[in-house]
CSV table of C-alpha atoms and ligand atoms in Angstrom, one decimal:
chain,number,residue,atom,x,y,z
A,1,MET,CA,0.1,0.1,0.0
A,2,LEU,CA,1.1,3.5,-0.6
A,3,ARG,CA,1.0,6.0,2.0
A,4,TYR,CA,2.0,9.3,2.2
A,5,LEU,CA,2.3,12.5,4.7
A,6,THR,CA,3.1,16.0,3.9
A,7,ALA,CA,4.6,18.5,7.1
A,8,GLY,CA,5.2,22.0,6.5
A,9,GLU,CA,3.9,25.6,6.8
A,10,SER,CA,3.3,28.0,4.0
A,11,HIS,CA,6.0,30.6,5.4
A,12,GLY,CA,7.9,28.1,7.7
A,13,LYS,CA,11.4,26.7,6.3
A,14,GLY,CA,9.8,24.4,3.8
A,15,LEU,CA,7.4,21.4,3.0
A,16,SER,CA,8.3,17.7,3.0
A,17,VAL,CA,6.6,14.5,2.4
A,18,ILE,CA,7.8,11.0,3.1
A,19,ILE,CA,6.4,8.2,0.4
A,20,ASP,CA,6.0,4.7,1.7
A,21,GLY,CA,5.3,1.7,-0.3
A,22,LEU,CA,7.0,2.7,-3.5
A,23,PRO,CA,8.1,-0.5,-5.4
A,24,SER,CA,12.3,-1.0,-5.6
A,25,ASN,CA,13.6,0.0,-9.2
A,26,LEU,CA,11.9,2.6,-10.2
A,27,LYS,CA,13.5,5.5,-12.4
A,28,ILE,CA,13.0,8.9,-10.6
A,29,SER,CA,14.9,12.4,-11.1
A,30,GLU,CA,14.3,15.8,-8.9
A,31,ASN,CA,14.0,16.6,-12.6
A,32,ASP,CA,11.0,14.7,-13.0
A,33,ILE,CA,9.3,16.0,-9.7
A,34,ASN,CA,10.5,19.8,-11.0
A,35,PHE,CA,8.6,19.5,-14.1
A,36,TYR,CA,5.4,19.1,-12.4
A,37,LEU,CA,6.5,21.5,-9.3
A,38,ALA,CA,7.0,24.3,-12.0
A,39,GLU,CA,3.5,22.9,-14.1
A,40,ARG,CA,1.9,23.9,-10.4
A,41,GLN,CA,3.1,27.4,-10.0
A,42,LYS,CA,2.7,29.0,-13.6
A,43,GLY,CA,-1.1,28.4,-13.1
A,44,TYR,CA,-2.6,31.9,-14.3
A,45,GLY,CA,-4.2,34.3,-11.9
A,46,ARG,CA,-2.4,33.7,-8.8
A,47,GLY,CA,-0.9,35.9,-6.6
A,48,GLY,CA,2.6,37.9,-6.0
A,49,ARG,CA,4.2,34.7,-4.0
A,50,GLN,CA,4.9,32.7,-7.1
A,51,GLN,CA,7.1,35.4,-8.2
A,52,ILE,CA,9.2,34.4,-4.8
A,53,GLU,CA,9.5,30.8,-5.0
A,54,LYS,CA,10.9,28.6,-7.6
A,55,ASP,CA,9.7,25.5,-6.2
A,56,ASN,CA,12.6,22.8,-6.3
A,57,ALA,CA,12.7,19.1,-4.8
A,58,GLU,CA,15.3,18.2,-2.6
A,59,ILE,CA,15.4,14.4,-2.6
A,60,LEU,CA,16.6,12.8,1.1
A,61,SER,CA,15.9,9.5,0.7
A,62,GLY,CA,14.7,6.1,-0.7
A,63,ILE,CA,16.7,6.7,-3.9
A,64,ARG,CA,19.9,5.7,-5.5
A,65,PHE,CA,22.1,5.6,-8.6
A,66,GLY,CA,18.7,7.2,-10.1
A,67,LYS,CA,16.3,4.5,-9.0
A,68,THR,CA,13.7,3.9,-6.1
A,69,THR,CA,15.5,1.2,-3.4
A,70,GLY,CA,11.7,0.2,-2.2
A,71,SER,CA,13.1,2.3,1.2
A,72,PRO,CA,10.9,5.7,2.0
A,73,VAL,CA,11.3,8.1,-0.4
A,74,SER,CA,11.5,11.7,1.5
A,75,VAL,CA,11.8,14.8,-0.3
A,76,PHE,CA,11.8,18.6,1.0
A,77,ILE,CA,10.8,21.8,-0.6
A,78,LYS,CA,12.3,25.0,0.7
A,79,ASN,CA,10.0,28.1,1.1
A,80,LYS,CA,12.1,31.2,-0.6
A,81,ASP,CA,9.9,33.3,1.3
A,82,TYR,CA,10.7,31.9,4.3
A,83,GLU,CA,13.8,34.5,4.6
A,84,ASN,CA,11.3,37.6,5.1
A,85,TRP,CA,9.4,35.4,7.3
A,86,LYS,CA,11.6,33.9,9.7
A,87,SER,CA,10.7,36.4,12.9
A,88,ILE,CA,7.0,35.8,12.4
A,89,MET,CA,7.5,32.2,11.7
A,90,SER,CA,9.9,31.5,14.9
A,91,ILE,CA,10.6,28.0,16.0
A,92,GLU,CA,12.5,29.7,18.8
A,93,GLU,CA,10.3,31.7,21.3
A,94,GLY,CA,9.1,35.1,19.8
A,95,LYS,CA,6.2,37.9,19.3
A,96,ALA,CA,4.6,38.9,16.2
A,97,GLU,CA,1.9,40.4,15.6
A,98,GLU,CA,-1.6,38.4,16.0
A,99,TYR,CA,-3.8,37.6,12.8
A,100,ASN,CA,-7.1,37.9,15.4
A,101,ILE,CA,-10.1,38.0,12.1
A,102,PRO,CA,-10.5,34.9,10.7
A,103,ARG,CA,-11.8,34.8,7.1
A,104,PRO,CA,-14.8,33.4,6.2
A,105,GLY,CA,-14.3,30.4,3.8
A,106,HIS,CA,-11.4,29.4,5.5
A,107,ALA,CA,-10.1,27.0,8.1
A,108,ASP,CA,-9.3,29.8,10.7
A,109,LEU,CA,-12.3,30.2,13.0
A,110,ALA,CA,-13.1,26.0,13.5
A,111,GLY,CA,-9.4,25.2,13.4
A,112,GLY,CA,-8.4,28.2,16.2
A,113,ILE,CA,-11.8,26.6,18.0
A,114,LYS,CA,-10.1,23.6,17.6
A,115,PHE,CA,-6.6,23.9,18.8
A,116,ASN,CA,-7.6,26.9,21.5
A,117,GLN,CA,-5.6,29.3,19.1
A,118,HIS,CA,-6.4,33.1,18.9
A,119,ASP,CA,-3.8,34.0,16.7
A,120,PHE,CA,-5.2,32.2,13.6
A,121,ARG,CA,-1.5,32.0,11.7
A,122,ASN,CA,-1.5,28.7,13.9
A,123,VAL,CA,-4.1,28.0,11.6
A,124,LEU,CA,-4.0,29.4,8.2
A,125,GLU,CA,0.1,28.6,7.9
A,126,ARG,CA,-0.6,24.7,7.7
A,127,ALA,CA,-4.1,24.6,5.5
A,128,SER,CA,-2.8,27.0,3.3
A,129,ALA,CA,-2.8,25.4,-0.5
A,130,ARG,CA,0.9,25.8,-0.2
A,131,GLU,CA,0.9,22.3,1.4
A,132,THR,CA,-0.2,21.2,-2.4
A,133,ALA,CA,3.6,21.5,-3.7
A,134,ALA,CA,4.2,18.2,-1.6
A,135,ARG,CA,1.5,16.4,-2.9
A,136,VAL,CA,2.4,17.2,-6.1
A,137,VAL,CA,5.9,15.3,-5.4
A,138,VAL,CA,3.6,11.9,-4.8
A,139,GLY,CA,2.1,12.6,-7.7
A,140,ALA,CA,4.8,13.8,-10.0
A,141,ILE,CA,6.5,10.2,-8.6
A,142,CYS,CA,3.0,7.9,-9.4
A,143,LYS,CA,3.0,9.3,-12.5
A,144,LYS,CA,6.4,8.5,-13.4
A,145,PHE,CA,5.1,4.7,-12.0
A,146,LEU,CA,2.0,4.7,-14.0
A,147,SER,CA,4.0,5.4,-17.3
A,148,GLU,CA,5.7,2.1,-17.2
A,149,PHE,CA,2.2,0.9,-17.6
A,150,ASP,CA,1.3,3.2,-20.3
A,151,ILE,CA,-1.5,4.9,-18.3
A,152,ASP,CA,-1.6,8.7,-18.6
A,153,ILE,CA,-4.0,10.8,-16.6
A,154,LEU,CA,-4.7,14.6,-17.4
A,155,GLY,CA,-6.1,17.5,-15.2
A,156,TYR,CA,-7.4,20.7,-16.6
A,157,VAL,CA,-9.8,23.4,-16.2
A,158,ILE,CA,-13.7,23.5,-18.3
A,159,ASP,CA,-15.0,26.2,-16.5
A,160,ILE,CA,-13.5,29.4,-14.7
A,161,GLY,CA,-16.4,32.0,-14.0
A,162,GLY,CA,-19.5,30.1,-15.9
A,163,VAL,CA,-17.0,30.4,-19.1
A,164,PHE,CA,-18.0,26.7,-19.9
A,165,THR,CA,-16.4,24.5,-22.7
A,166,ASP,CA,-17.2,20.8,-23.5
A,167,ILE,CA,-14.7,21.1,-26.5
A,168,ASP,CA,-13.2,18.2,-25.0
A,169,LYS,CA,-15.9,16.1,-24.8
A,170,LYS,CA,-15.1,13.7,-28.3
A,171,LEU,CA,-11.3,14.3,-28.0
A,172,THR,CA,-8.7,11.6,-26.7
A,173,ILE,CA,-6.1,13.0,-24.1
A,174,ASN,CA,-3.5,13.9,-26.2
A,175,GLY,CA,-6.3,15.8,-28.8
A,176,ILE,CA,-7.0,17.9,-25.2
A,177,LYS,CA,-3.4,18.6,-24.3
A,178,ASN,CA,-3.0,19.8,-28.2
A,179,LYS,CA,-5.8,22.3,-27.3
A,180,ILE,CA,-4.4,23.4,-24.0
A,181,ASP,CA,-1.0,23.6,-25.7
A,182,ILE,CA,-2.7,26.0,-28.3
A,183,VAL,CA,-4.6,28.3,-25.7
A,184,THR,CA,-1.2,28.6,-24.4
A,185,LYS,CA,1.0,29.7,-26.8
A,186,LYS,CA,-1.8,32.1,-28.4
A,187,THR,CA,-2.3,34.0,-25.2
A,188,GLY,CA,1.1,33.9,-23.6
A,189,VAL,CA,-0.6,32.0,-20.3
A,190,ASP,CA,-1.2,28.6,-18.5
A,191,LEU,CA,-5.3,28.1,-18.3
A,192,ARG,CA,-4.6,24.5,-18.5
A,193,TYR,CA,-8.2,25.1,-20.9
A,194,PRO,CA,-8.5,23.6,-24.1
A,195,ASP,CA,-11.0,26.0,-25.8
A,196,ILE,CA,-9.0,29.0,-27.6
A,197,LYS,CA,-12.0,30.7,-28.5
A,198,LYS,CA,-13.6,31.6,-24.8
A,199,ALA,CA,-9.7,31.9,-23.4
A,200,LYS,CA,-9.9,35.2,-23.7
A,201,LEU,CA,-12.8,35.6,-21.9
A,202,ILE,CA,-11.4,33.9,-19.0
A,203,ILE,CA,-8.7,36.3,-18.8
A,204,LYS,CA,-10.6,39.1,-19.1
A,205,LYS,CA,-12.9,37.8,-16.5
A,206,ILE,CA,-10.1,37.1,-13.8
A,207,GLU,CA,-8.4,40.3,-15.4
A,208,ASN,CA,-11.2,42.1,-14.0
A,209,ILE,CA,-11.4,39.9,-10.4
A,210,LYS,CA,-8.5,41.2,-9.7
A,211,LYS,CA,-9.4,44.9,-9.9
A,212,GLU,CA,-12.4,44.4,-8.2
A,213,GLY,CA,-10.1,42.8,-5.7
A,214,ASP,CA,-12.1,39.5,-5.4
A,215,THR,CA,-11.7,35.9,-6.1
A,216,ILE,CA,-13.1,33.3,-9.1
A,217,GLY,CA,-13.3,29.6,-8.9
A,218,GLY,CA,-14.5,27.4,-11.4
A,219,ILE,CA,-14.5,23.4,-12.3
A,220,ILE,CA,-12.0,21.1,-13.4
A,221,LYS,CA,-11.8,18.0,-15.0
A,222,VAL,CA,-9.6,14.8,-15.0
A,223,ILE,CA,-9.4,12.1,-17.8
A,224,SER,CA,-7.2,9.4,-17.8
A,225,SER,CA,-5.9,6.8,-20.8
A,226,LYS,CA,-7.6,3.4,-20.7
A,227,LEU,CA,-7.6,2.0,-17.4
A,228,PRO,CA,-7.1,-2.0,-17.1
A,229,VAL,CA,-10.4,-3.1,-16.0
A,230,GLY,CA,-11.0,-4.5,-12.2
A,231,LEU,CA,-8.9,-1.9,-10.3
A,232,GLY,CA,-10.3,-1.1,-7.2
A,233,SER,CA,-13.1,-3.4,-5.9
A,234,TYR,CA,-16.7,-4.2,-4.6
A,235,ILE,CA,-16.0,-5.8,-1.9
A,236,GLN,CA,-15.9,-3.2,0.9
A,237,TRP,CA,-16.6,0.3,0.8
A,238,ASP,CA,-12.9,1.7,1.6
A,239,ARG,CA,-11.9,-0.7,-1.5
A,240,LYS,CA,-14.3,1.3,-3.9
A,241,LEU,CA,-11.8,3.0,-6.3
A,242,ASP,CA,-14.0,6.0,-6.8
A,243,ALA,CA,-14.7,6.5,-2.8
A,244,ASN,CA,-10.9,6.8,-2.9
A,245,ILE,CA,-10.5,9.4,-5.3
A,246,ALA,CA,-13.6,11.4,-4.6
A,247,ARG,CA,-12.0,11.7,-1.0
A,248,ALA,CA,-8.7,12.4,-3.0
A,249,ILE,CA,-9.8,15.5,-4.7
A,250,LEU,CA,-12.2,17.2,-1.8
A,251,SER,CA,-8.9,16.8,0.4
A,252,ILE,CA,-7.6,19.6,-1.9
A,253,GLN,CA,-7.8,23.1,-0.4
A,254,ALA,CA,-10.9,24.9,-1.9
A,255,PHE,CA,-12.5,21.6,-3.6
A,256,LYS,CA,-16.4,21.8,-2.4
A,257,GLY,CA,-17.5,18.7,-5.1
A,258,VAL,CA,-17.0,16.0,-7.2
A,259,GLU,CA,-18.4,14.3,-9.8
A,260,PHE,CA,-17.9,11.0,-11.8
A,261,GLY,CA,-18.9,10.4,-15.7
A,262,ALA,CA,-22.6,12.1,-16.4
A,263,GLY,CA,-22.6,12.8,-12.3
A,264,PHE,CA,-25.4,15.0,-11.3
A,265,SER,CA,-27.2,14.8,-14.8
A,266,TYR,CA,-27.9,11.0,-14.2
A,267,SER,CA,-30.8,12.6,-12.6
A,268,GLN,CA,-32.2,13.8,-15.4
A,269,ASN,CA,-32.5,10.6,-17.1
A,270,LYS,CA,-34.0,6.8,-17.5
A,271,GLY,CA,-31.8,4.1,-17.0
A,272,SER,CA,-32.6,2.6,-20.3
A,273,LYS,CA,-30.9,6.0,-21.7
A,274,VAL,CA,-27.9,6.2,-19.3
A,275,HIS,CA,-26.1,2.9,-18.9
A,276,ASP,CA,-23.2,2.1,-20.9
A,277,GLU,CA,-24.2,-0.9,-23.2
A,278,ILE,CA,-21.7,-3.6,-23.6
A,279,TYR,CA,-20.1,-4.8,-27.1
A,280,TYR,CA,-17.5,-7.1,-27.5
A,281,ALA,CA,-15.2,-7.4,-30.4
A,282,SER,CA,-11.8,-8.9,-31.4
A,283,GLY,CA,-10.9,-9.8,-27.8
A,284,ASN,CA,-12.4,-6.9,-26.4
A,285,PHE,CA,-15.4,-5.7,-24.1
A,286,PHE,CA,-16.3,-1.8,-24.4
A,287,ARG,CA,-18.4,0.6,-24.7
A,288,LYS,CA,-19.9,3.2,-26.9
A,289,THR,CA,-20.7,5.8,-24.5
A,290,ASN,CA,-18.8,6.2,-20.9
A,291,ASN,CA,-21.5,7.6,-18.7
A,292,ALA,CA,-20.6,6.1,-15.8
A,293,GLY,CA,-17.3,7.6,-16.3
A,294,GLY,CA,-14.9,4.7,-16.2
A,295,ILE,CA,-16.1,3.0,-13.0
A,296,GLU,CA,-18.7,0.6,-12.1
A,297,GLY,CA,-19.1,-0.9,-8.8
A,298,GLY,CA,-16.3,1.0,-7.3
A,299,MET,CA,-14.4,-0.5,-10.3
A,300,THR,CA,-12.5,0.5,-13.1
A,301,ASN,CA,-14.3,-1.0,-16.5
A,302,GLY,CA,-11.6,-0.5,-18.7
A,303,GLU,CA,-13.0,2.8,-20.2
A,304,PRO,CA,-11.0,6.3,-19.3
A,305,LEU,CA,-11.7,7.8,-15.8
A,306,ILE,CA,-13.7,11.0,-16.3
A,307,LEU,CA,-14.6,13.4,-13.4
A,308,LYS,CA,-15.3,16.8,-12.8
A,309,ALA,CA,-15.0,19.0,-9.9
A,310,VAL,CA,-16.0,22.4,-8.7
A,311,VAL,CA,-13.3,24.6,-6.7
A,312,LYS,CA,-14.6,27.5,-5.1
A,313,PRO,CA,-13.1,31.2,-5.3
A,314,ILE,CA,-10.3,31.6,-2.8
A,315,SER,CA,-11.4,32.9,0.5
A,316,THR,CA,-8.5,35.3,1.2
A,317,VAL,CA,-10.7,38.6,-0.6
A,318,LEU,CA,-8.9,41.7,-1.0
A,319,LYS,CA,-11.9,43.8,-0.5
A,320,GLY,CA,-12.8,42.2,2.7
A,321,LEU,CA,-15.8,40.2,4.1
A,322,TYR,CA,-17.3,41.1,7.1
A,323,SER,CA,-16.2,39.1,10.2
A,324,VAL,CA,-15.5,39.3,14.2
A,325,ASN,CA,-12.3,40.1,15.6
A,326,VAL,CA,-12.0,36.8,18.3
A,327,LYS,CA,-10.3,39.3,20.7
A,328,THR,CA,-12.7,42.1,20.8
A,329,LYS,CA,-15.8,40.3,19.5
A,330,GLN,CA,-16.5,43.6,17.7
A,331,LYS,CA,-17.8,43.3,13.5
A,332,VAL,CA,-14.8,44.0,11.8
A,333,LYS,CA,-14.4,43.5,7.7
A,334,THR,CA,-11.3,40.9,7.3
A,335,LYS,CA,-7.9,42.2,6.3
A,336,TYR,CA,-6.3,41.4,3.1
A,337,GLU,CA,-3.6,39.0,3.5
A,338,ARG,CA,-1.5,38.8,0.0
A,339,SER,CA,-3.0,35.9,-1.9
A,340,ASP,CA,-4.1,34.6,-5.4
A,341,PHE,CA,-7.3,35.6,-7.5
A,342,CYS,CA,-8.1,32.6,-9.3
A,343,ALA,CA,-6.1,28.9,-8.3
A,344,VAL,CA,-8.3,27.2,-10.9
A,345,PRO,CA,-5.7,26.2,-13.2
A,346,SER,CA,-3.2,25.6,-10.9
A,347,ALA,CA,-5.8,23.0,-8.8
A,348,SER,CA,-6.7,21.5,-11.9
A,349,LEU,CA,-3.1,20.1,-11.8
A,350,ILE,CA,-3.2,18.9,-8.2
A,351,ALA,CA,-6.4,17.3,-9.0
A,352,GLU,CA,-4.0,15.2,-11.7
A,353,MET,CA,-1.6,14.2,-9.0
A,354,VAL,CA,-4.0,13.1,-6.8
A,355,VAL,CA,-5.5,10.9,-8.7
A,356,ALA,CA,-2.6,9.7,-10.0
A,357,ILE,CA,-1.5,8.8,-6.5
A,358,GLU,CA,-5.0,6.9,-6.0
A,359,ILE,CA,-4.7,4.7,-9.6
A,360,ALA,CA,-1.1,4.0,-8.6
A,361,ASN,CA,-2.3,2.6,-5.5
A,362,ALA,CA,-4.9,0.6,-7.1
A,363,ILE,CA,-2.2,-0.9,-9.2
A,364,LEU,CA,-0.1,-1.5,-6.3
A,365,GLU,CA,-2.5,-3.0,-4.5
A,366,LYS,CA,-3.6,-5.3,-7.4
A,367,PHE,CA,-0.2,-6.6,-9.2
A,368,GLY,CA,1.2,-6.4,-5.7
A,369,GLY,CA,5.4,-7.2,-5.7
A,370,ASP,CA,8.1,-5.4,-4.2
A,371,ASP,CA,10.0,-4.9,-7.4
A,372,LEU,CA,8.9,-3.0,-10.6
A,373,GLY,CA,9.7,-5.7,-12.8
A,374,LEU,CA,7.5,-8.2,-10.3
A,375,ILE,CA,4.6,-5.9,-11.0
A,376,LYS,CA,4.6,-5.2,-14.4
A,377,GLU,CA,5.2,-8.8,-15.3
A,378,ASN,CA,1.9,-9.5,-13.1
A,379,TYR,CA,-0.1,-6.9,-15.0
A,380,LYS,CA,1.2,-8.1,-18.4
A,381,ASN,CA,-0.4,-11.6,-17.1
A,382,TYR,CA,-3.6,-9.9,-16.1
A,383,LEU,CA,-3.9,-8.4,-19.4
A,384,LYS,CA,-3.5,-11.5,-21.2
A,385,TYR,CA,-6.3,-13.2,-19.0
A,386,VAL,CA,-8.3,-10.5,-19.4
A,387,LYS,CA,-7.9,-11.0,-23.2
A,388,ASN,CA,-8.6,-14.6,-22.8
A,389,TYR,CA,-11.6,-14.2,-20.2
B,401,LIG,C1,-2.4,31.3,0.1
B,401,LIG,C2,-1.8,32.1,-0.2
B,401,LIG,C3,-1.0,32.8,-0.8
B,401,LIG,C4,-0.7,31.6,-2.0
B,401,LIG,C5,-0.6,30.0,-1.7
B,401,LIG,C6,-2.0,29.8,-0.4
B,401,LIG,O1,0.3,32.9,-0.1
B,401,LIG,P1,1.1,33.8,0.5
B,401,LIG,O2,0.0,34.3,1.1
B,401,LIG,O3,2.5,34.0,0.7
B,401,LIG,O4,1.1,35.1,-0.7
B,401,LIG,O5,0.3,32.0,-2.7
B,401,LIG,O6,-0.3,29.5,-2.1
B,401,LIG,C7,1.2,29.0,-2.5
B,401,LIG,C8,2.0,29.8,-1.4
B,401,LIG,C9,1.8,28.1,-3.3
B,401,LIG,O7,3.1,27.8,-3.4
B,401,LIG,O8,0.6,27.3,-3.8
B,401,LIG,C10,-3.2,30.6,1.3
B,401,LIG,O9,-3.7,31.4,2.4
B,401,LIG,O10,-3.9,29.2,0.9
């Protein structure tokens, strides 16, 4: 079983992550990880912080001569901004101006009450989405692992502030990647959005939101290439792959909902119209539709995984929202903390990462083995078995 823990604060010394359960003999370099760390930082709509940071993975353990050894992999990412926060984030005894006004929508108030903290810095530093950099490390390694099985996963944006596209509907994962690249080249910014006709509208929306001192959310989509049938299980609730993926998605800061395949639109149709009918040709079962989003009974059904998830507007709102100073109990407006205006493009990458982690875990669970070579052998035999089923 693959498991990981992250640690670190947004303006502390840095973020660290320990990943346990990776097989041996998987080729990993710091560059494999840094590629995705850079992708995460690029998303259009972010605030000033990303100009300060240049996230870089320092592998501390578990990899020797470029390959995993089977030991836990630990990685550190330094926060460059720590230099500016040393006294505020001091580990030794110290003093700093307190943050007493909780932001609506943020973890501040519930976290403060829970841990008996009236200075919300002790909550917000850890609740911050900066933590997602550590998850990208795990996701990047899992994507490398999945590439050994020719499995690809892509997270991208389909809606920011109501500018929705379904241009991706009939495209393959590579087709969507090409469309996203066109948008990036033509607009000069990273939206991770595939519709060039609507991209300019989104850029305008984000620019206006910045001027207004407000924030904006959106919807992201994660798709995979075809997955082998039978990952996950219907046997117990905690083995259901869709449930595990949904939990992983909702664990990302600011995510509020997730749906697989036809999702909430299932309510609008009869069963005879929505279930993906089963066909068989040249040794393969297949479907002509994928309303199930590639999952039936908590298991992959051999089709690509498709999910959508909604990201709320960031809760640090420049123009301020009404709140209460927890020291004085006076009604006040929130104070501005430097933040992002729109994190949806970056969030789509994080979603890609956490889905990669869950699918890698499901592969490890099904094909066992401590060594990558043995797992691949098991996988190959299984595919042969499925063909002859
Ligand atoms: C965040 C606030 C901003 C974001 C941060 C998440 O940071 P700062 O307060 O330093 O401007 O930039 O995200 C990151 C630092 C990151 O690397 O993603 C928050 O409050 O959640």
